[in-house]
Short mmCIF file of N, CA and C in Angstrom, two decimals:
data_model
loop_
_atom_site.label_atom_id
_atom_site.label_comp_id
_atom_site.label_asym_id
_atom_site.label_seq_id
_atom_site.Cartn_x
_atom_site.Cartn_y
_atom_site.Cartn_z
N MET A 1 100.83 80.69 -3.00
CA MET A 1 99.68 81.17 -2.19
C MET A 1 99.70 82.49 -2.04
N ASP A 2 98.70 83.12 -1.67
CA ASP A 2 98.50 84.61 -1.26
C ASP A 2 99.09 84.90 -0.04
N GLY A 3 99.10 86.12 0.34
CA GLY A 3 99.60 86.42 1.41
C GLY A 3 98.96 86.06 2.71
N LEU A 4 99.55 85.86 3.65
CA LEU A 4 98.94 85.23 4.69
C LEU A 4 97.79 86.08 5.64
N ASN A 5 96.61 85.78 5.88
CA ASN A 5 95.73 86.32 6.24
C ASN A 5 94.76 85.89 7.31
N HIS A 6 94.58 86.54 8.36
CA HIS A 6 93.70 85.87 9.61
C HIS A 6 92.27 86.21 9.37
N PHE A 7 91.85 86.75 8.18
CA PHE A 7 90.43 87.13 8.18
C PHE A 7 90.37 86.46 6.55
N ASP A 8 88.75 86.09 6.29
CA ASP A 8 88.08 85.47 5.41
C ASP A 8 87.71 86.73 4.61
N GLU A 9 87.13 86.66 3.40
CA GLU A 9 86.52 87.58 2.43
C GLU A 9 85.58 88.17 2.94
N LYS A 10 84.86 87.73 4.20
CA LYS A 10 83.96 88.52 4.99
C LYS A 10 84.39 89.19 6.08
N GLY A 11 85.57 89.21 6.19
CA GLY A 11 86.07 89.83 7.54
C GLY A 11 86.35 89.05 8.80
N ASN A 12 85.67 87.79 8.64
CA ASN A 12 85.70 86.85 9.81
C ASN A 12 86.97 86.17 10.18
N ALA A 13 87.12 86.18 11.39
CA ALA A 13 88.73 85.48 11.84
C ALA A 13 88.74 84.16 11.24
N VAL A 14 89.88 83.76 10.93
CA VAL A 14 90.24 82.29 10.57
C VAL A 14 91.47 82.03 10.85
N MET A 15 92.00 80.64 10.88
CA MET A 15 93.41 80.28 11.01
C MET A 15 94.13 80.21 9.68
N VAL A 16 95.09 80.82 9.91
CA VAL A 16 95.93 80.92 8.46
C VAL A 16 96.01 79.34 7.70
N ASP A 17 95.84 79.17 6.54
CA ASP A 17 95.87 78.05 5.84
C ASP A 17 97.51 77.88 5.24
N VAL A 18 98.00 77.15 6.19
CA VAL A 18 99.60 76.54 5.90
C VAL A 18 99.91 75.56 5.15
N THR A 19 98.65 74.88 4.64
CA THR A 19 98.97 73.68 3.74
C THR A 19 100.05 73.64 2.80
N ASP A 20 100.14 74.67 1.98
CA ASP A 20 101.11 74.90 0.76
C ASP A 20 102.46 75.20 1.26
N LYS A 21 102.62 75.69 2.56
CA LYS A 21 103.84 76.22 2.86
C LYS A 21 104.99 74.96 3.04
N ASP A 22 106.32 75.18 2.82
CA ASP A 22 107.37 74.43 2.78
C ASP A 22 107.38 74.01 4.38
N VAL A 23 107.91 72.83 4.71
CA VAL A 23 108.48 72.23 6.00
C VAL A 23 110.07 72.80 6.27
N THR A 24 110.18 73.38 7.02
CA THR A 24 111.32 73.93 7.44
C THR A 24 111.69 73.91 8.91
N GLU A 25 113.00 73.83 9.18
CA GLU A 25 113.37 73.84 10.95
C GLU A 25 113.21 75.24 11.07
N ARG A 26 112.35 75.50 12.30
CA ARG A 26 112.13 76.69 12.66
C ARG A 26 112.41 76.82 14.38
N THR A 27 113.10 78.22 14.61
CA THR A 27 113.61 78.08 15.69
C THR A 27 112.94 79.55 16.48
N ALA A 28 112.62 79.80 17.64
CA ALA A 28 112.32 80.96 18.29
C ALA A 28 113.03 81.19 19.64
N VAL A 29 113.27 82.38 20.07
CA VAL A 29 113.77 82.81 21.32
C VAL A 29 112.89 84.06 21.78
N ALA A 30 112.56 83.85 23.06
CA ALA A 30 111.58 84.84 23.41
C ALA A 30 112.18 85.23 24.93
N SER A 31 112.06 86.35 25.47
CA SER A 31 112.39 86.58 26.77
C SER A 31 111.52 87.64 27.56
N GLY A 32 111.72 87.73 28.81
CA GLY A 32 111.00 88.66 29.84
C GLY A 32 111.56 88.67 31.07
N LYS A 33 111.13 89.93 31.71
CA LYS A 33 111.56 89.87 33.38
C LYS A 33 110.16 89.92 34.23
N ILE A 34 110.85 89.59 35.44
CA ILE A 34 110.13 90.03 36.63
C ILE A 34 110.75 90.67 37.72
N ARG A 35 110.45 91.91 37.96
CA ARG A 35 111.18 92.55 39.07
C ARG A 35 110.23 92.25 40.45
N VAL A 36 111.24 92.00 41.20
CA VAL A 36 110.72 91.41 42.56
C VAL A 36 111.43 92.25 43.75
N SER A 37 110.94 92.11 45.16
CA SER A 37 111.47 92.61 46.15
C SER A 37 112.79 92.14 46.55
N GLU A 38 113.80 92.73 47.50
CA GLU A 38 114.98 92.07 47.92
C GLU A 38 114.27 90.89 48.67
N GLU A 39 113.40 90.77 49.34
CA GLU A 39 113.00 89.59 50.31
C GLU A 39 112.54 88.56 49.32
N VAL A 40 111.84 88.56 48.22
CA VAL A 40 111.48 87.56 47.32
C VAL A 40 112.75 87.31 46.42
N TYR A 41 113.58 88.13 46.16
CA TYR A 41 114.80 87.63 45.45
C TYR A 41 115.87 86.70 46.15
N ARG A 42 115.84 87.14 47.53
CA ARG A 42 116.77 86.35 48.58
C ARG A 42 115.93 84.92 48.53
N ALA A 43 114.73 84.81 49.15
CA ALA A 43 113.97 83.62 49.08
C ALA A 43 114.03 82.78 47.95
N ILE A 44 114.14 83.11 46.62
CA ILE A 44 114.23 82.33 45.52
C ILE A 44 115.56 81.79 45.54
N LEU A 45 116.46 82.59 45.81
CA LEU A 45 118.00 82.13 45.59
C LEU A 45 118.34 81.27 46.65
N GLU A 46 118.03 81.40 47.90
CA GLU A 46 117.98 80.58 49.06
C GLU A 46 117.29 79.39 49.01
N GLY A 47 116.21 79.02 48.31
CA GLY A 47 115.24 78.17 48.35
C GLY A 47 114.18 78.11 49.37
N THR A 48 113.83 79.42 50.19
CA THR A 48 113.05 79.38 51.08
C THR A 48 111.64 79.62 50.84
N VAL A 49 111.17 79.78 49.77
CA VAL A 49 109.91 80.15 49.38
C VAL A 49 109.01 78.71 49.67
N GLU A 50 107.80 78.69 50.31
CA GLU A 50 106.98 78.04 50.97
C GLU A 50 106.62 76.97 49.98
N LYS A 51 106.30 77.57 48.79
CA LYS A 51 105.58 76.79 47.74
C LYS A 51 106.62 75.79 47.14
N GLY A 52 108.06 75.86 47.26
CA GLY A 52 109.07 75.11 46.74
C GLY A 52 110.02 75.83 45.76
N ASP A 53 110.47 74.88 44.86
CA ASP A 53 111.56 75.38 44.19
C ASP A 53 110.96 76.25 43.06
N VAL A 54 110.83 77.58 43.26
CA VAL A 54 110.16 78.49 42.26
C VAL A 54 110.87 78.53 40.92
N LEU A 55 111.93 78.43 40.61
CA LEU A 55 112.62 78.42 39.29
C LEU A 55 112.50 77.10 38.75
N GLY A 56 112.59 75.96 39.49
CA GLY A 56 112.22 74.75 38.87
C GLY A 56 110.90 74.50 38.34
N VAL A 57 109.69 75.00 39.12
CA VAL A 57 108.47 74.89 39.03
C VAL A 57 108.29 75.66 37.66
N ALA A 58 108.76 77.02 37.75
CA ALA A 58 108.60 77.93 36.60
C ALA A 58 109.11 77.26 35.23
N ARG A 59 110.31 76.69 35.40
CA ARG A 59 110.71 76.08 34.24
C ARG A 59 109.72 75.23 33.39
N VAL A 60 109.32 74.16 34.26
CA VAL A 60 108.51 73.28 33.91
C VAL A 60 107.11 73.82 33.18
N ALA A 61 106.75 74.97 34.10
CA ALA A 61 105.45 75.85 33.49
C ALA A 61 105.54 76.16 32.26
N GLY A 62 106.83 76.82 31.96
CA GLY A 62 107.02 77.62 30.68
C GLY A 62 107.12 76.26 29.56
N ILE A 63 107.77 75.48 29.86
CA ILE A 63 107.69 74.15 28.78
C ILE A 63 106.24 73.69 28.49
N MET A 64 105.54 73.72 29.61
CA MET A 64 104.27 73.12 29.50
C MET A 64 103.47 74.26 28.55
N ALA A 65 103.58 75.22 28.70
CA ALA A 65 102.83 76.45 28.10
C ALA A 65 103.13 76.42 26.70
N THR A 66 104.63 76.00 26.16
CA THR A 66 104.81 75.94 24.86
C THR A 66 103.82 75.11 24.03
N LYS A 67 103.70 73.81 24.83
CA LYS A 67 102.93 72.88 24.20
C LYS A 67 101.63 72.98 24.18
N LYS A 68 100.94 74.26 24.80
CA LYS A 68 99.57 74.37 24.86
C LYS A 68 99.12 75.59 24.32
N THR A 69 100.12 76.52 23.79
CA THR A 69 99.67 77.64 23.13
C THR A 69 98.68 77.88 22.14
N SER A 70 98.64 76.54 21.37
CA SER A 70 97.29 76.61 20.56
C SER A 70 95.91 76.70 21.42
N ASP A 71 96.04 76.27 22.43
CA ASP A 71 94.86 76.33 23.28
C ASP A 71 94.44 77.56 23.91
N ILE A 72 95.13 78.60 23.95
CA ILE A 72 95.06 79.80 24.64
C ILE A 72 95.16 81.04 23.75
N ILE A 73 95.91 80.71 22.60
CA ILE A 73 95.99 81.87 21.56
C ILE A 73 95.04 81.50 20.23
N PRO A 74 94.14 82.28 20.02
CA PRO A 74 92.85 81.35 19.01
C PRO A 74 93.51 81.03 17.81
N MET A 75 94.24 81.96 17.10
CA MET A 75 94.68 81.50 15.69
C MET A 75 96.06 80.85 15.65
N CYS A 76 96.64 80.13 16.71
CA CYS A 76 97.79 79.60 16.62
C CYS A 76 97.50 78.09 16.14
N HIS A 77 98.55 77.55 15.34
CA HIS A 77 98.19 75.93 14.71
C HIS A 77 98.64 75.16 16.16
N PRO A 78 98.00 74.06 16.21
CA PRO A 78 98.80 73.18 17.14
C PRO A 78 100.09 72.37 16.54
N LEU A 79 101.07 72.39 17.28
CA LEU A 79 102.40 72.29 16.81
C LEU A 79 103.06 71.18 17.39
N MET A 80 103.67 70.08 16.69
CA MET A 80 104.67 69.02 17.28
C MET A 80 106.00 69.88 17.45
N LEU A 81 105.96 70.28 18.68
CA LEU A 81 107.58 70.85 18.96
C LEU A 81 108.47 69.64 19.26
N THR A 82 109.69 70.21 18.83
CA THR A 82 110.86 69.14 18.87
C THR A 82 111.75 69.43 20.03
N LYS A 83 111.63 70.64 20.54
CA LYS A 83 112.25 71.21 21.56
C LYS A 83 111.71 72.57 22.38
N ALA A 84 111.80 72.32 23.38
CA ALA A 84 111.49 73.66 24.46
C ALA A 84 112.29 73.68 25.77
N SER A 85 113.05 74.87 25.94
CA SER A 85 113.33 75.09 27.10
C SER A 85 113.10 76.65 27.78
N VAL A 86 113.28 76.51 29.19
CA VAL A 86 113.04 77.71 29.68
C VAL A 86 114.65 77.74 30.36
N ASP A 87 115.30 79.05 30.29
CA ASP A 87 116.31 79.03 31.46
C ASP A 87 116.17 80.69 32.14
N PHE A 88 116.87 80.89 33.14
CA PHE A 88 116.65 82.19 33.69
C PHE A 88 118.09 82.72 34.14
N GLU A 89 118.09 83.99 34.01
CA GLU A 89 119.23 84.71 34.41
C GLU A 89 118.97 85.66 35.75
N MET A 90 119.90 85.66 36.65
CA MET A 90 119.47 86.29 38.08
C MET A 90 120.12 87.80 37.89
N ASP A 91 119.28 88.94 38.18
CA ASP A 91 120.11 89.90 38.42
C ASP A 91 119.96 90.71 39.61
N GLY A 92 120.80 90.36 40.77
CA GLY A 92 120.33 90.98 42.01
C GLY A 92 120.97 92.46 41.98
N GLU A 93 121.49 93.13 41.26
CA GLU A 93 121.50 94.56 41.33
C GLU A 93 120.32 95.21 41.12
N ASN A 94 119.54 94.78 40.09
CA ASN A 94 118.11 95.29 39.85
C ASN A 94 117.11 94.60 40.33
N LEU A 95 117.41 93.64 41.14
CA LEU A 95 116.21 92.59 41.56
C LEU A 95 115.29 91.82 40.56
N GLU A 96 115.87 91.38 39.44
CA GLU A 96 114.94 91.00 38.33
C GLU A 96 115.63 89.69 37.83
N ILE A 97 114.39 88.77 37.61
CA ILE A 97 114.70 87.49 36.92
C ILE A 97 114.46 87.67 35.82
N LYS A 98 114.98 87.12 34.80
CA LYS A 98 114.88 86.97 33.39
C LYS A 98 114.63 85.67 32.70
N SER A 99 113.56 85.46 32.32
CA SER A 99 113.14 84.22 31.55
C SER A 99 113.53 84.37 30.11
N ILE A 100 114.15 83.22 29.37
CA ILE A 100 114.44 83.11 28.23
C ILE A 100 113.92 81.64 27.76
N CYS A 101 113.09 81.65 26.68
CA CYS A 101 112.50 80.50 26.39
C CYS A 101 112.84 80.32 24.86
N SER A 102 113.31 79.23 24.54
CA SER A 102 113.93 78.54 23.20
C SER A 102 112.77 77.46 22.86
N VAL A 103 112.39 77.49 21.57
CA VAL A 103 111.34 76.25 20.87
C VAL A 103 111.97 76.16 19.38
N LYS A 104 111.80 74.89 19.08
CA LYS A 104 112.20 74.53 18.22
C LYS A 104 111.20 73.53 17.21
N LEU A 105 111.06 73.25 15.91
CA LEU A 105 110.54 72.27 15.33
C LEU A 105 110.68 72.31 14.00
N LYS A 106 110.33 71.28 13.06
CA LYS A 106 110.29 71.26 11.72
C LYS A 106 109.04 71.42 11.30
N GLY A 107 108.45 72.31 10.69
CA GLY A 107 107.18 72.30 10.29
C GLY A 107 106.69 73.61 9.39
N LYS A 108 105.45 73.98 9.26
CA LYS A 108 104.92 75.01 8.21
C LYS A 108 104.84 76.21 8.69
N THR A 109 104.83 76.22 9.89
CA THR A 109 104.53 77.79 10.60
C THR A 109 105.60 77.74 11.89
N GLY A 110 105.77 79.03 12.10
CA GLY A 110 106.80 79.42 13.31
C GLY A 110 106.40 79.29 14.56
N VAL A 111 107.36 79.43 15.25
CA VAL A 111 107.06 78.90 16.85
C VAL A 111 107.42 80.07 17.85
N GLU A 112 107.18 81.46 17.15
CA GLU A 112 107.31 82.67 17.97
C GLU A 112 106.27 82.63 19.26
N MET A 113 105.17 82.45 18.84
CA MET A 113 104.00 82.55 19.86
C MET A 113 103.98 81.49 21.14
N GLU A 114 104.95 80.37 20.70
CA GLU A 114 105.23 79.28 21.68
C GLU A 114 106.33 79.89 22.56
N ALA A 115 107.17 80.40 21.88
CA ALA A 115 108.29 81.03 22.75
C ALA A 115 107.70 82.31 23.79
N LEU A 116 107.19 82.94 23.38
CA LEU A 116 106.58 84.27 24.06
C LEU A 116 105.58 83.48 25.15
N THR A 117 104.77 82.60 24.72
CA THR A 117 103.76 82.09 25.64
C THR A 117 104.62 81.41 26.92
N GLY A 118 105.75 80.46 26.51
CA GLY A 118 106.48 79.87 27.49
C GLY A 118 107.13 81.04 28.62
N VAL A 119 107.68 81.85 27.89
CA VAL A 119 108.16 82.99 28.81
C VAL A 119 107.20 83.55 29.81
N ALA A 120 105.77 84.22 29.32
CA ALA A 120 104.95 84.34 30.00
C ALA A 120 104.41 83.64 31.28
N ALA A 121 104.28 82.44 30.60
CA ALA A 121 103.91 81.34 31.87
C ALA A 121 104.98 81.14 33.00
N SER A 122 106.19 81.18 32.75
CA SER A 122 107.25 80.97 33.54
C SER A 122 107.27 82.19 34.40
N LEU A 123 107.18 83.33 33.93
CA LEU A 123 107.23 84.77 34.83
C LEU A 123 105.76 84.62 35.84
N LEU A 124 104.79 84.25 35.28
CA LEU A 124 103.52 84.17 36.04
C LEU A 124 103.55 83.19 36.94
N THR A 125 104.40 82.13 37.03
CA THR A 125 104.36 81.01 37.84
C THR A 125 105.16 81.64 39.21
N ILE A 126 106.50 82.38 38.50
CA ILE A 126 107.15 82.84 39.79
C ILE A 126 106.11 83.86 40.38
N TYR A 127 105.42 84.74 39.74
CA TYR A 127 104.55 85.64 40.49
C TYR A 127 103.76 84.74 41.46
N ASP A 128 102.96 83.70 41.13
CA ASP A 128 102.16 83.06 41.65
C ASP A 128 102.86 82.22 43.13
N MET A 129 104.18 81.60 42.90
CA MET A 129 104.59 81.19 44.03
C MET A 129 105.27 81.90 45.06
N CYS A 130 105.38 83.41 44.48
CA CYS A 130 105.94 84.14 45.60
C CYS A 130 104.77 85.51 45.91
N LYS A 131 103.79 85.07 45.58
CA LYS A 131 102.80 86.45 46.03
C LYS A 131 102.47 86.46 47.34
N ALA A 132 102.76 85.52 48.22
CA ALA A 132 102.39 85.27 49.67
C ALA A 132 103.58 86.45 50.34
N LEU A 133 104.63 86.57 49.58
CA LEU A 133 105.74 87.53 50.27
C LEU A 133 105.67 88.93 49.84
N ASP A 134 105.33 88.94 48.47
CA ASP A 134 105.06 90.36 48.11
C ASP A 134 104.17 90.28 46.60
N ARG A 135 103.20 91.16 46.58
CA ARG A 135 102.03 91.01 45.41
C ARG A 135 102.46 92.24 44.68
N SER A 136 103.76 92.98 44.77
CA SER A 136 104.07 94.22 44.01
C SER A 136 105.05 93.85 42.83
N MET A 137 105.23 92.55 42.62
CA MET A 137 106.20 92.03 41.58
C MET A 137 105.68 92.64 40.23
N GLU A 138 106.63 92.98 39.58
CA GLU A 138 106.19 93.35 38.15
C GLU A 138 106.79 92.56 36.86
N ILE A 139 105.93 92.20 36.07
CA ILE A 139 106.23 91.36 34.97
C ILE A 139 106.30 92.46 33.59
N GLY A 140 107.36 92.27 32.81
CA GLY A 140 107.51 93.17 31.85
C GLY A 140 108.22 92.81 30.80
N GLU A 141 108.53 93.46 29.64
CA GLU A 141 109.53 93.44 28.70
C GLU A 141 109.56 91.98 28.15
N ILE A 142 108.48 91.39 27.70
CA ILE A 142 108.40 90.10 27.04
C ILE A 142 108.49 90.25 25.67
N CYS A 143 109.29 89.81 24.80
CA CYS A 143 109.65 90.25 23.50
C CYS A 143 110.16 88.94 22.61
N LEU A 144 110.30 89.14 21.39
CA LEU A 144 110.94 88.10 20.76
C LEU A 144 112.35 88.63 20.52
N GLU A 145 113.35 87.44 20.68
CA GLU A 145 114.60 87.89 20.93
C GLU A 145 115.27 87.51 19.20
N LYS A 146 114.47 86.54 18.65
CA LYS A 146 115.19 85.83 17.67
C LYS A 146 114.41 84.72 17.03
N LYS A 147 114.19 84.83 15.74
CA LYS A 147 113.57 83.60 15.19
C LYS A 147 114.23 83.28 13.65
N GLU A 148 114.19 81.82 13.32
CA GLU A 148 115.01 81.62 12.32
C GLU A 148 113.81 80.63 11.56
N GLY A 149 114.04 80.55 10.26
CA GLY A 149 113.36 79.59 9.72
C GLY A 149 112.13 80.31 8.76
N GLY A 150 111.39 79.35 7.77
CA GLY A 150 110.32 79.96 7.05
C GLY A 150 110.80 80.70 5.97
N LYS A 151 109.53 81.51 5.37
CA LYS A 151 110.00 82.36 4.24
C LYS A 151 110.48 83.51 4.67
N SER A 152 110.06 84.08 5.93
CA SER A 152 110.87 85.35 6.32
C SER A 152 112.22 85.37 6.99
N GLY A 153 112.82 84.28 7.12
CA GLY A 153 114.08 84.20 7.31
C GLY A 153 114.45 84.32 8.75
N LEU A 154 115.85 85.16 8.86
CA LEU A 154 116.16 85.32 10.14
C LEU A 154 115.62 86.88 10.83
N TYR A 155 115.42 86.83 11.90
CA TYR A 155 115.14 87.99 12.60
C TYR A 155 115.90 87.75 14.11
N GLU A 156 116.37 89.02 14.21
CA GLU A 156 117.41 89.29 15.54
C GLU A 156 116.91 90.62 16.19
N ARG A 157 116.50 90.51 17.29
CA ARG A 157 116.03 91.82 17.90
C ARG A 157 117.36 92.68 18.00
N PHE A 158 118.30 92.23 18.64
CA PHE A 158 119.33 93.27 18.86
C PHE A 158 120.21 93.86 17.92
N THR A 159 119.96 93.24 16.75
CA THR A 159 120.78 93.51 15.42
C THR A 159 119.64 94.45 14.51
N ASN A 160 118.29 94.05 15.07
CA ASN A 160 117.33 94.44 14.02
C ASN A 160 117.22 94.13 12.60
N LYS A 161 118.07 93.02 12.71
CA LYS A 161 118.42 92.29 11.16
C LYS A 161 117.43 91.00 10.72
N ARG A 162 117.28 91.47 9.63
CA ARG A 162 116.26 90.67 8.96
C ARG A 162 116.80 90.30 7.69
N SER A 163 117.07 88.98 7.22
CA SER A 163 117.69 88.29 5.95
C SER A 163 117.04 87.06 5.76
N ALA A 164 117.10 86.80 4.48
CA ALA A 164 116.82 85.37 4.23
C ALA A 164 117.66 84.18 4.52
N LEU A 165 117.34 83.08 4.80
CA LEU A 165 118.44 82.17 5.12
C LEU A 165 119.21 81.40 4.18
#
């Protein structure tokens, strides 16, 4: 198969043909942060946000988003994910909440976009549920932390290491 390309010979955008790619186990982990006010941070920790369990709802939103990634990212393939999870790390010193999304499947294409979309949706859900308290929250630092599988092998952000599996 020639190199992957999102454009046809006329320059039109197309979805990459993965027909001839090998089925392998593929995983991806992405993360991002939302910076909040002390009032919002405390309300989330104490469970006093009027809209309910912020992190519980954000977790579900992130998982749902992983399954709908191909509906919102035009060239993504619809995938049959075998695992998706969203976890949070609370940083009271910096008033930040870190979302970490992990996604897995056996397939012909990677799940990086699904992990990144899960993070984005979980953080946007936190914003939505807390905006009545403070609209100055900041979402950022969304990035791929790790991916494994497929032809390109392993990528780890912290070691900036790429190797064949």
